[in-house]
PDB file of C-alpha atoms in Angstrom:
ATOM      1  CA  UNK S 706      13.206 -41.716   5.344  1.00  0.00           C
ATOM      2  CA  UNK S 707      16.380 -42.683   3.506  1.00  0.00           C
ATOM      3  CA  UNK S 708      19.770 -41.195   4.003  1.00  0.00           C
ATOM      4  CA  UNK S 709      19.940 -37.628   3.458  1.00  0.00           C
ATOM      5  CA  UNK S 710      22.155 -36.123   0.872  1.00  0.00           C
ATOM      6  CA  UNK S 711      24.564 -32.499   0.876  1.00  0.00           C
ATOM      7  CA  UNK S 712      26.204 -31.693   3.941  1.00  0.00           C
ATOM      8  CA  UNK S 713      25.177 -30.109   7.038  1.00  0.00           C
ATOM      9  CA  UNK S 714      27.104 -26.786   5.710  1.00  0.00           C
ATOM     10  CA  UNK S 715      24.689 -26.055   3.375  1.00  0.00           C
ATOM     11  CA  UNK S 716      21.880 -26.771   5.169  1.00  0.00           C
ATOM     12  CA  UNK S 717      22.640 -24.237   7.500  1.00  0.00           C
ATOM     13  CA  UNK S 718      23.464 -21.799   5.245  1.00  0.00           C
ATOM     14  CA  UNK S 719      20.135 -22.283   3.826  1.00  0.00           C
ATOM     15  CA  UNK S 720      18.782 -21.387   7.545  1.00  0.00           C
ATOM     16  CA  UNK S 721      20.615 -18.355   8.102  1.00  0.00           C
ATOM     17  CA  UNK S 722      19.355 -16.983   4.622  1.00  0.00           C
ATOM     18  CA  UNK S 723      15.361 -17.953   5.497  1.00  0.00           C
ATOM     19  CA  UNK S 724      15.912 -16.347   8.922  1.00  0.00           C
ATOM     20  CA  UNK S 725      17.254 -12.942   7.266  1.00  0.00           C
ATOM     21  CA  UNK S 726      14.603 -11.157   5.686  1.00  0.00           C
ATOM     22  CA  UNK S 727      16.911  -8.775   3.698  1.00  0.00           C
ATOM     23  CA  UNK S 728      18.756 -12.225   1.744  1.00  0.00           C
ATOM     24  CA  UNK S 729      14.793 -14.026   2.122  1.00  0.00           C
ATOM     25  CA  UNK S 730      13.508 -11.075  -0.419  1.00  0.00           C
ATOM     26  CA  UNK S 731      16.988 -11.208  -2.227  1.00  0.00           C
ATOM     27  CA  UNK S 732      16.092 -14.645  -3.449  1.00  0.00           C
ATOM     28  CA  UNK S 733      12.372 -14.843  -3.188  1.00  0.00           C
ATOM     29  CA  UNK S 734      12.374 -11.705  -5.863  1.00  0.00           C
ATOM     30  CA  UNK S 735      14.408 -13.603  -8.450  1.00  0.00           C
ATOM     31  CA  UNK S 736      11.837 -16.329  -7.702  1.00  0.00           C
ATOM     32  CA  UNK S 737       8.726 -14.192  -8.395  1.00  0.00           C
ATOM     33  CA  UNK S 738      10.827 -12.431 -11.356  1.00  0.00           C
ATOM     34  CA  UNK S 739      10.869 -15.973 -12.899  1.00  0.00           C
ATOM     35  CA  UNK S 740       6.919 -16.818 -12.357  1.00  0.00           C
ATOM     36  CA  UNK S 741       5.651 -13.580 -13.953  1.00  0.00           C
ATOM     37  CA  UNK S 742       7.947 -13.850 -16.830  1.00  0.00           C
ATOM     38  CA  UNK S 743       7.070 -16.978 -17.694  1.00  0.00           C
ATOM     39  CA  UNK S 744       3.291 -16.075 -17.345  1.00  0.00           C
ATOM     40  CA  UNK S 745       3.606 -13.868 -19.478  1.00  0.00           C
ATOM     41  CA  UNK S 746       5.136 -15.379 -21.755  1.00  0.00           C
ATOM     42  CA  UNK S 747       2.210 -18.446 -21.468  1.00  0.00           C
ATOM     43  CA  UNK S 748       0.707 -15.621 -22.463  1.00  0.00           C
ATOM     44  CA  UNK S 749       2.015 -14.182 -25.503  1.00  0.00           C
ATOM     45  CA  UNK S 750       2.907 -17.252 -26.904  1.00  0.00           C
ATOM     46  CA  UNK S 751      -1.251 -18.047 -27.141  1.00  0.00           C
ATOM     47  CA  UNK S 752      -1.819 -14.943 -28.889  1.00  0.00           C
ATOM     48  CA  UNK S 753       1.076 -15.689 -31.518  1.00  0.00           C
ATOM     49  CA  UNK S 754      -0.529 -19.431 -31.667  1.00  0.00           C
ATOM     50  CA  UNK S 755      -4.114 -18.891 -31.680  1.00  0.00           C
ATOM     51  CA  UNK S 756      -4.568 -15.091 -32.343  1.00  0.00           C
ATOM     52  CA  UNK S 757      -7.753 -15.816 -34.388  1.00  0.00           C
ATOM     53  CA  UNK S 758      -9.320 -18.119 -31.783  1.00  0.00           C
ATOM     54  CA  UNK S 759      -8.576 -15.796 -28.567  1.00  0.00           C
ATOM     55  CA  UNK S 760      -9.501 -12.658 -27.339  1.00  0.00           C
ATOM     56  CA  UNK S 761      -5.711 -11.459 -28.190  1.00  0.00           C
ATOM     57  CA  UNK S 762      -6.609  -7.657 -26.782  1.00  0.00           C
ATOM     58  CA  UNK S 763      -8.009  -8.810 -23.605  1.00  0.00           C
ATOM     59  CA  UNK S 764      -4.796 -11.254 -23.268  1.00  0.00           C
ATOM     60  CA  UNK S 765      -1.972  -8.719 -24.547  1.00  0.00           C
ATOM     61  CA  UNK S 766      -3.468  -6.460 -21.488  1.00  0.00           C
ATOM     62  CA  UNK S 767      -3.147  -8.897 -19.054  1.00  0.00           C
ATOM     63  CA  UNK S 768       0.262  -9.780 -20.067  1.00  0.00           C
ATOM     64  CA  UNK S 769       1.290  -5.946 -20.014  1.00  0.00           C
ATOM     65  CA  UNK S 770      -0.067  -6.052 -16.565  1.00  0.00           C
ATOM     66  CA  UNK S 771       2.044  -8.695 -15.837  1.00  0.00           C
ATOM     67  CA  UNK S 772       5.466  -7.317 -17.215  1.00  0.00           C
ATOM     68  CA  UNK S 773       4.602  -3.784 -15.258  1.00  0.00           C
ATOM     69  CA  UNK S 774       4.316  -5.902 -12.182  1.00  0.00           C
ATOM     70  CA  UNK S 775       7.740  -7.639 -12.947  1.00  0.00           C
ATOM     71  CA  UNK S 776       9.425  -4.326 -12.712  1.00  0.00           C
ATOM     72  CA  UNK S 777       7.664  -3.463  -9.374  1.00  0.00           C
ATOM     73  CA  UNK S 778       8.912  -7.138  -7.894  1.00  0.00           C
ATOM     74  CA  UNK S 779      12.313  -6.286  -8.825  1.00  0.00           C
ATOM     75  CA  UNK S 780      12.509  -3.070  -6.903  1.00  0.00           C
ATOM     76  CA  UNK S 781      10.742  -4.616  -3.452  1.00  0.00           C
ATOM     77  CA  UNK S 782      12.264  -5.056  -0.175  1.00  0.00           C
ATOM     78  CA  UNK S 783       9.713  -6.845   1.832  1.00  0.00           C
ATOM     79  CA  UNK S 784       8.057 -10.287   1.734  1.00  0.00           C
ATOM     80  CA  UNK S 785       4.259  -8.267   2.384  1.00  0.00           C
ATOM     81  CA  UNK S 786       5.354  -6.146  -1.130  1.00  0.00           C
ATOM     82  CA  UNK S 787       5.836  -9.406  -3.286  1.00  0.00           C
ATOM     83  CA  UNK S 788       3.043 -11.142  -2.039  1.00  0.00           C
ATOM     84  CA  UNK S 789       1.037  -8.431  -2.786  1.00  0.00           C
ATOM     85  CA  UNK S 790       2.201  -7.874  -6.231  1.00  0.00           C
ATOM     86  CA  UNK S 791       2.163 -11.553  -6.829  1.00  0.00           C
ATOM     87  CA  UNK S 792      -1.296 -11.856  -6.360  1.00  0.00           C
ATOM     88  CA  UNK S 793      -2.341  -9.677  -8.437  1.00  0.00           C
ATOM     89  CA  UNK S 794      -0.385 -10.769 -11.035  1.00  0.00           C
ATOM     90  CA  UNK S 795      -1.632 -13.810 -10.879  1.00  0.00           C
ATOM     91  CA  UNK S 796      -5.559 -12.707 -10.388  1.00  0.00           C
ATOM     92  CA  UNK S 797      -4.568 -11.074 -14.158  1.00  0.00           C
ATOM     93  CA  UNK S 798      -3.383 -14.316 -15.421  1.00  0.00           C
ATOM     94  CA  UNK S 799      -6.380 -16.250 -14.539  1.00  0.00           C
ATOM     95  CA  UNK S 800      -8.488 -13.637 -15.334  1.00  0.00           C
ATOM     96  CA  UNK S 801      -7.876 -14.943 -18.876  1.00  0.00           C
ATOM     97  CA  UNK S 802      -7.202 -18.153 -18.067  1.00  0.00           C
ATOM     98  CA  UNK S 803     -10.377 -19.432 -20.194  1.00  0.00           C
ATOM     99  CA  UNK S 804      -9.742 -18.107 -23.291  1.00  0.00           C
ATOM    100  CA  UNK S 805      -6.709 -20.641 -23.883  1.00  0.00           C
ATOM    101  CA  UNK S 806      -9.053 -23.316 -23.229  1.00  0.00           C
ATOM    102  CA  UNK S 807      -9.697 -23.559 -27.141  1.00  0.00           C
ATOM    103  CA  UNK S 808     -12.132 -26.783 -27.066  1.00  0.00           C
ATOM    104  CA  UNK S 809     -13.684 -29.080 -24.837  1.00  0.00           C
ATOM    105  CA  UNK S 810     -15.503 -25.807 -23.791  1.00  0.00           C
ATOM    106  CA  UNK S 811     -18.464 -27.609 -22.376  1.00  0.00           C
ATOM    107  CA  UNK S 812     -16.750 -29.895 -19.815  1.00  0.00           C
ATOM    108  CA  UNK S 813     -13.995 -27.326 -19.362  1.00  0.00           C
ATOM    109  CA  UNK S 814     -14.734 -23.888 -18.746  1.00  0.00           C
ATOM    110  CA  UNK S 815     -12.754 -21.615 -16.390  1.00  0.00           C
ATOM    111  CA  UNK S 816     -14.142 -18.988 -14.164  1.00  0.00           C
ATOM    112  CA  UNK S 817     -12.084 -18.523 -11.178  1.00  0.00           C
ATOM    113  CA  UNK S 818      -9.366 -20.255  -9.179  1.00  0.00           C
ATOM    114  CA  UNK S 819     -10.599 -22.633  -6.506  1.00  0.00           C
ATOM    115  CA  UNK S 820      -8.185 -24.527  -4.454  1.00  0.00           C
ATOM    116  CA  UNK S 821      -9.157 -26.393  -1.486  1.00  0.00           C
ATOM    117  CA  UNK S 822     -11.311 -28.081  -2.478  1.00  0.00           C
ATOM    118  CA  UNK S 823     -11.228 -27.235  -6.652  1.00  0.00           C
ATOM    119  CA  UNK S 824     -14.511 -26.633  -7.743  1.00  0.00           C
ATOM    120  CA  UNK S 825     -14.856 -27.744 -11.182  1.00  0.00           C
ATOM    121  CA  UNK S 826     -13.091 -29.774 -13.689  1.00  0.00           C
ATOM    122  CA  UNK S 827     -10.197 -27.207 -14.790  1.00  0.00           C
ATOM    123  CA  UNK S 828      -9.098 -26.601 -11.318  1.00  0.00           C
ATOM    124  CA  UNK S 829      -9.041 -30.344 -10.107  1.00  0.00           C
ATOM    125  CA  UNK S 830      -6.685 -31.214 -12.809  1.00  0.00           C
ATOM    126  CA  UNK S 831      -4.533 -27.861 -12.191  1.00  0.00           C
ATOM    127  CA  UNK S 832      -4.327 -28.784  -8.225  1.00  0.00           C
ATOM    128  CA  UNK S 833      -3.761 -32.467  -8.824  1.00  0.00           C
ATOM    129  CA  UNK S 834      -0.721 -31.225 -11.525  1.00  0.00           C
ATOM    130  CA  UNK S 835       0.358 -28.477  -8.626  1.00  0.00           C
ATOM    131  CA  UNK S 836       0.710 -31.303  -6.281  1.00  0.00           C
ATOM    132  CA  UNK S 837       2.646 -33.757  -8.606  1.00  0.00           C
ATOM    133  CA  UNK S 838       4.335 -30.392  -9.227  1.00  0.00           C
ATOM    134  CA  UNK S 839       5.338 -29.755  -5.746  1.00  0.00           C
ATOM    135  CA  UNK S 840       6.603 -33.410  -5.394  1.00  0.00           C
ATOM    136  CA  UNK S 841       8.949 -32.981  -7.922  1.00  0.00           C
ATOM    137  CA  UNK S 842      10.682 -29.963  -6.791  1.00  0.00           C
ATOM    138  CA  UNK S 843      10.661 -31.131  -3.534  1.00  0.00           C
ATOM    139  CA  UNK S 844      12.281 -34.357  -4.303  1.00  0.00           C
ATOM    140  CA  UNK S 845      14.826 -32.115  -6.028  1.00  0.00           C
ATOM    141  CA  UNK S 846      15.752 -30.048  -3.335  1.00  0.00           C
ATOM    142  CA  UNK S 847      16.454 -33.318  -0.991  1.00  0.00           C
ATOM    143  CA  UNK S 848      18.752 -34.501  -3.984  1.00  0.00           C
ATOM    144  CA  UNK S 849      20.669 -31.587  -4.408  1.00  0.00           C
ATOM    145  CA  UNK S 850      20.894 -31.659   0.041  1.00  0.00           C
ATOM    146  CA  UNK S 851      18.631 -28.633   0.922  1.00  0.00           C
ATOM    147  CA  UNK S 852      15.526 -29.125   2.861  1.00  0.00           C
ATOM    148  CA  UNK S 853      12.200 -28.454   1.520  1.00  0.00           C
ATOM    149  CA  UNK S 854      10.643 -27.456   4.424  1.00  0.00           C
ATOM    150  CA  UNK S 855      12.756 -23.959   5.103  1.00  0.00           C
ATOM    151  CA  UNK S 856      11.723 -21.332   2.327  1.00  0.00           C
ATOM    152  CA  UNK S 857      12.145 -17.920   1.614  1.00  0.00           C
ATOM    153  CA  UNK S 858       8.775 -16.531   1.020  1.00  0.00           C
ATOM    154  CA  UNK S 859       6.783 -19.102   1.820  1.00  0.00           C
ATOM    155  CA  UNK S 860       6.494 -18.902   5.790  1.00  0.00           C
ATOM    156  CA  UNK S 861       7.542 -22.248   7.976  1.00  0.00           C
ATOM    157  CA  UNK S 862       4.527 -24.059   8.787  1.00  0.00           C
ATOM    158  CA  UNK S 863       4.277 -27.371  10.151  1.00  0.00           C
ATOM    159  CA  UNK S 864       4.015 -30.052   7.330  1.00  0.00           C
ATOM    160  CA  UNK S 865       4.261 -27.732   4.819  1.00  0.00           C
ATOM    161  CA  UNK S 866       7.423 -27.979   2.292  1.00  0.00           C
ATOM    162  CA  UNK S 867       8.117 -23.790   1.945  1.00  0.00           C
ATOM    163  CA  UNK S 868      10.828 -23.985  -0.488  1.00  0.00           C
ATOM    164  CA  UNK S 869       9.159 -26.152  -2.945  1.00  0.00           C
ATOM    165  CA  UNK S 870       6.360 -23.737  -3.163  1.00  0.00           C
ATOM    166  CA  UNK S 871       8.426 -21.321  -3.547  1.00  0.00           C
ATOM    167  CA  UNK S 872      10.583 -22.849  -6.205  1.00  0.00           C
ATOM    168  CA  UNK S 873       7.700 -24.257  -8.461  1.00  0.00           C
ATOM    169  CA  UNK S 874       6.167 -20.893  -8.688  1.00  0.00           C
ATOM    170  CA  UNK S 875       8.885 -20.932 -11.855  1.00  0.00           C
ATOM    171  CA  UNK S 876       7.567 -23.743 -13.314  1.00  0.00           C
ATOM    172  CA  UNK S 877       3.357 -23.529 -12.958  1.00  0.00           C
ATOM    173  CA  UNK S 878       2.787 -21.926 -16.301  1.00  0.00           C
ATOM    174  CA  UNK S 879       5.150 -23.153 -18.698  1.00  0.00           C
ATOM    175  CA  UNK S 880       5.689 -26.776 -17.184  1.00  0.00           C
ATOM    176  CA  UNK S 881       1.858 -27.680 -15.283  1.00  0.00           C
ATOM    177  CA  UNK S 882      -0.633 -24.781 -16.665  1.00  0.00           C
ATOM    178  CA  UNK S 883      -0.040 -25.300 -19.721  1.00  0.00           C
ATOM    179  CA  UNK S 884       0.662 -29.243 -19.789  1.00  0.00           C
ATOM    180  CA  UNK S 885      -3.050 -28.903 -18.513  1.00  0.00           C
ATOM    181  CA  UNK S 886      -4.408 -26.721 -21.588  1.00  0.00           C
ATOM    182  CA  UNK S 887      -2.800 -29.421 -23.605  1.00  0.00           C
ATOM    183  CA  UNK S 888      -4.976 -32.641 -21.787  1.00  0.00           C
ATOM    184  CA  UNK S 889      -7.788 -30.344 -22.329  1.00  0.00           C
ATOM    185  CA  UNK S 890      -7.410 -29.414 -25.656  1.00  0.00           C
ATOM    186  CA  UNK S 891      -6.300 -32.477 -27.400  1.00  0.00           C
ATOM    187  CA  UNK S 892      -9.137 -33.338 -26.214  1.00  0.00           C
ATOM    188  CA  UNK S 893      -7.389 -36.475 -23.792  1.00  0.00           C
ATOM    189  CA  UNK S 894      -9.888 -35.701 -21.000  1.00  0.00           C
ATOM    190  CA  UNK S 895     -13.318 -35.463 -21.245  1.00  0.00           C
ATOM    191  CA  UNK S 896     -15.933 -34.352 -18.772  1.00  0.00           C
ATOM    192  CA  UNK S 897     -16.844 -37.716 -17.349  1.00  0.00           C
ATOM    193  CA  UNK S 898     -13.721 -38.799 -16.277  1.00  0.00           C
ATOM    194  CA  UNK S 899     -14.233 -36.314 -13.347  1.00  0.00           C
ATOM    195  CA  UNK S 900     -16.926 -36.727 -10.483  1.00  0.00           C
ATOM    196  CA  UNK S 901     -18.319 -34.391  -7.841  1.00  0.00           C
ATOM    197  CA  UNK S 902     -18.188 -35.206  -4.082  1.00  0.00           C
ATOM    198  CA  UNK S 903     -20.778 -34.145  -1.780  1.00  0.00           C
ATOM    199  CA  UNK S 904     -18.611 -31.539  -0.070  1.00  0.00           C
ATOM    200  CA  UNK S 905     -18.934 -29.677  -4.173  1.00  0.00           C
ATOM    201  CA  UNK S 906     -15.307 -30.475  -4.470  1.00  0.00           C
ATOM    202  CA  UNK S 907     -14.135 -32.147  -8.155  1.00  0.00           C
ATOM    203  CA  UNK S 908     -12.219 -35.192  -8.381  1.00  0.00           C
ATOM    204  CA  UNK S 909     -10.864 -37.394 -10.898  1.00  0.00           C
ATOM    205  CA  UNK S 910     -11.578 -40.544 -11.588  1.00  0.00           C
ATOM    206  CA  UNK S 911      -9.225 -43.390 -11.333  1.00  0.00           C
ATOM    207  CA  UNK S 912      -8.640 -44.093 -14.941  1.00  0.00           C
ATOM    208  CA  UNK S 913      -8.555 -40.348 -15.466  1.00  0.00           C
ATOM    209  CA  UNK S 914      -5.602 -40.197 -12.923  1.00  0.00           C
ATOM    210  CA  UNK S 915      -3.785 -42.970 -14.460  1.00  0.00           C
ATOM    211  CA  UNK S 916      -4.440 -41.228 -18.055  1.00  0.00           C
ATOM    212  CA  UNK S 917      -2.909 -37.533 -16.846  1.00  0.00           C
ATOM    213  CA  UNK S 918      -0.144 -39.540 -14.946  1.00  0.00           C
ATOM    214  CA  UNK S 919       1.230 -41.602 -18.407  1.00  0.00           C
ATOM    215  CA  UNK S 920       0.737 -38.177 -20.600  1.00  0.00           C
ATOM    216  CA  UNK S 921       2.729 -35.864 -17.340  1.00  0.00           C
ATOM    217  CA  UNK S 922       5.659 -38.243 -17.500  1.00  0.00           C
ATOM    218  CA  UNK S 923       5.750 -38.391 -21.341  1.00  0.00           C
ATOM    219  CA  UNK S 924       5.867 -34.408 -20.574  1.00  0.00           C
ATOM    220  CA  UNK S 925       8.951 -34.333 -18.276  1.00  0.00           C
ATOM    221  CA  UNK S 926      11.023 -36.634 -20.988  1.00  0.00           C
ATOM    222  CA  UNK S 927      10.532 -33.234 -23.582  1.00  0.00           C
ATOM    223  CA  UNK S 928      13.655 -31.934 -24.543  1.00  0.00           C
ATOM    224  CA  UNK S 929      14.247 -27.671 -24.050  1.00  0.00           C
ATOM    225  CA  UNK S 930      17.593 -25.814 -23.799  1.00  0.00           C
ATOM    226  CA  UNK S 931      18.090 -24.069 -20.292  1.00  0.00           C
ATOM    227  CA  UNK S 932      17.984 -20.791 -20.799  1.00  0.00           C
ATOM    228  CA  UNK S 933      20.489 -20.493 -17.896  1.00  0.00           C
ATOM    229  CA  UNK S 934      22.932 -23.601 -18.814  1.00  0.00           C
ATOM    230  CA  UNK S 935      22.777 -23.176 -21.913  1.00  0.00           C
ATOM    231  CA  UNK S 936      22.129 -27.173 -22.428  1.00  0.00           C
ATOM    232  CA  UNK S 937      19.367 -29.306 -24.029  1.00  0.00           C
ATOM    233  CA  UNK S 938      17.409 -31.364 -21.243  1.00  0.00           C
ATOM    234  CA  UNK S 939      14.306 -32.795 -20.509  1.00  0.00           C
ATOM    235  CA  UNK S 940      11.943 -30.920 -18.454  1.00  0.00           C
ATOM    236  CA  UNK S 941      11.733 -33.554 -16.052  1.00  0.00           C
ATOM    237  CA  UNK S 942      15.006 -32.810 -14.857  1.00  0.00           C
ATOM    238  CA  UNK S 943      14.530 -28.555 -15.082  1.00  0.00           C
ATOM    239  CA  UNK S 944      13.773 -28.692 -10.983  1.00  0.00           C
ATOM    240  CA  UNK S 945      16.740 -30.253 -10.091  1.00  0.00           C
ATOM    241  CA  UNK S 946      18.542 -27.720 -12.554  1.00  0.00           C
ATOM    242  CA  UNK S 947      17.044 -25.228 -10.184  1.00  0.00           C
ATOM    243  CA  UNK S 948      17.959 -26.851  -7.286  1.00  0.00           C
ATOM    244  CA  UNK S 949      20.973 -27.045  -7.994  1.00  0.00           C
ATOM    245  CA  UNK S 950      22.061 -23.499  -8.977  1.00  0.00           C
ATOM    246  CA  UNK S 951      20.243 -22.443  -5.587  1.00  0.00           C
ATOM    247  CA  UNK S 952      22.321 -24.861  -4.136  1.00  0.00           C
ATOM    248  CA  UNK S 953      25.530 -23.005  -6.113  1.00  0.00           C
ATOM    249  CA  UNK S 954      24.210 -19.354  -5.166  1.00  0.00           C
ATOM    250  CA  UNK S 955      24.040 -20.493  -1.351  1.00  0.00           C
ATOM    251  CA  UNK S 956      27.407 -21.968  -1.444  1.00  0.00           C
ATOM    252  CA  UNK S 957      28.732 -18.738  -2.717  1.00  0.00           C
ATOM    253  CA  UNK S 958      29.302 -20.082  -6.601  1.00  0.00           C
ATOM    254  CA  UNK S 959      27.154 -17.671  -7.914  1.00  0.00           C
ATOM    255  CA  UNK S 960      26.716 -13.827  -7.727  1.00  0.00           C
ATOM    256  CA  UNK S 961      22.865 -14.232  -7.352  1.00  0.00           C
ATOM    257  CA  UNK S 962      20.158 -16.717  -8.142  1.00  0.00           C
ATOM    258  CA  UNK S 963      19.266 -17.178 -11.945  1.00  0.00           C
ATOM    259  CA  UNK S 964      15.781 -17.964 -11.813  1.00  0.00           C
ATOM    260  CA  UNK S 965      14.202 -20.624 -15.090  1.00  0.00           C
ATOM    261  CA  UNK S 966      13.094 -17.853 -17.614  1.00  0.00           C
ATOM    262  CA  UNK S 967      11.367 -20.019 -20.281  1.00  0.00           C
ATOM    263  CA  UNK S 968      10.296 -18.710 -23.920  1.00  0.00           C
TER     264      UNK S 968
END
């Protein structure tokens, strides 16, 4: 491991606040208030893009859903409440997960979330782009001196990094979900650059990997304006914006956490 960065101050701060449940739920619902609005927005923007290719009734429901459940997040006090109401937000959002998948339909075709181990070709490439994901904000936590492994609504368990799970449930739909429904539908991927193990889990193939990895790091050099900062940077650097300002609300610079609202 090399030498850590921040000071010992904030880590402990950081502590204190995951061992409080009241100031856990503080900052996890800003968190979750982040992920559903940009879900929906994932959402929306599909219908205005591709309103004659999509079920656009089926997805404006879903995306209501998903702005009623917003409102309920905000007004939760326990960490049982938002997991609750996060999963069925995101249930919804999958639920129509397939009908942004506008070609490639018969190597990619999306019925239902499988994780561990993904069970088709659309959710190996959304858990290997989770897990790049996850590397990222975790690396951007360390930089900005809090440690990954302490989170807020993600539970401590051994080897597993809470707080970046918790911080990259901003960034799944706008940043990974839908750099995914890109590779798929321009058509960069096709079905045999994936293979099935015997276990019925589905993996990509080496030049596959090395294919997504060129086209994800082309993705994090895209410029957008924060919607926080108010600044023009690339999306690579978005996590450690994040970071940062959790790293500012902990210190006491800010009132409350501003979670990445993208539209």
């Amino acid at each position: 491991m090399g030498e850590e960065r921040g000071n010992v101050l904030l880590r402990r701060t950081q502590y204190r606040y995951a061992d409080d449940n009241i100031k856990s739920v503080y900052i996890a619902r800003n968190i979750l208030t982040g992920k559903l609005h940009n879900s929906r927005w994932v959402l929306e923007r599909t219908v205005r893009d591709h309103a004659m290719r999509v079920d656009a009734q089926r997805i404006k429901k879903a995306a209501g859903f998903i702005a009623e459940t917003t409102a309920l997040v905000r007004q939760s006090e326990t960490s049982g409440e938002l997991f609750g109401l996060e999963g069925e937000a995101a249930t919804r959002y999958f639920s129509v997960f397939n009908e942004m998948i506008l070609n490639n339909k018969e190597d990619f075709f999306f019925k239902r979330r499988s994780r561990r181990p993904p069970l088709d070709n659309v959710n190996a490439l959304l858990s290997f782009v989770y897990t790049l994901l996850a590397n990222d904000v975790s690396a951007a936590l360390s930089s900005v001196g809090l440690d990954p492994f302490v989170g807020f609504l993600h539970t401590d368990r051994p080897g597993r990094r809470s707080l970046a799970l918790d911080l990259m449930e901003e960034f799944r739909a706008p940043l990974a979900d839908r750099f995914v429904l890109k590779l798929i539908n321009m058509r960069q991927l096709t079905g045999n650059d994936f293979t099935q193990k015997e276990s019925g889990a589905t993996i990509l193939r080496d030049d596959a990997r090395k294919t997504l990895l060129t086209a994800w790091q082309n993705r994090k050099r895209e410029m957008i304006e924060h919607p926080f900062l108010r600044e023009k940077i690339e999306w690579g650097l978005v996590p450690y914006s994040q970071a940062l300002l959790l790293a500012r609300f902990l210190r006491g610079d800010l009132n409350e956490y501003p979670p990445f609202l993208w539209k």
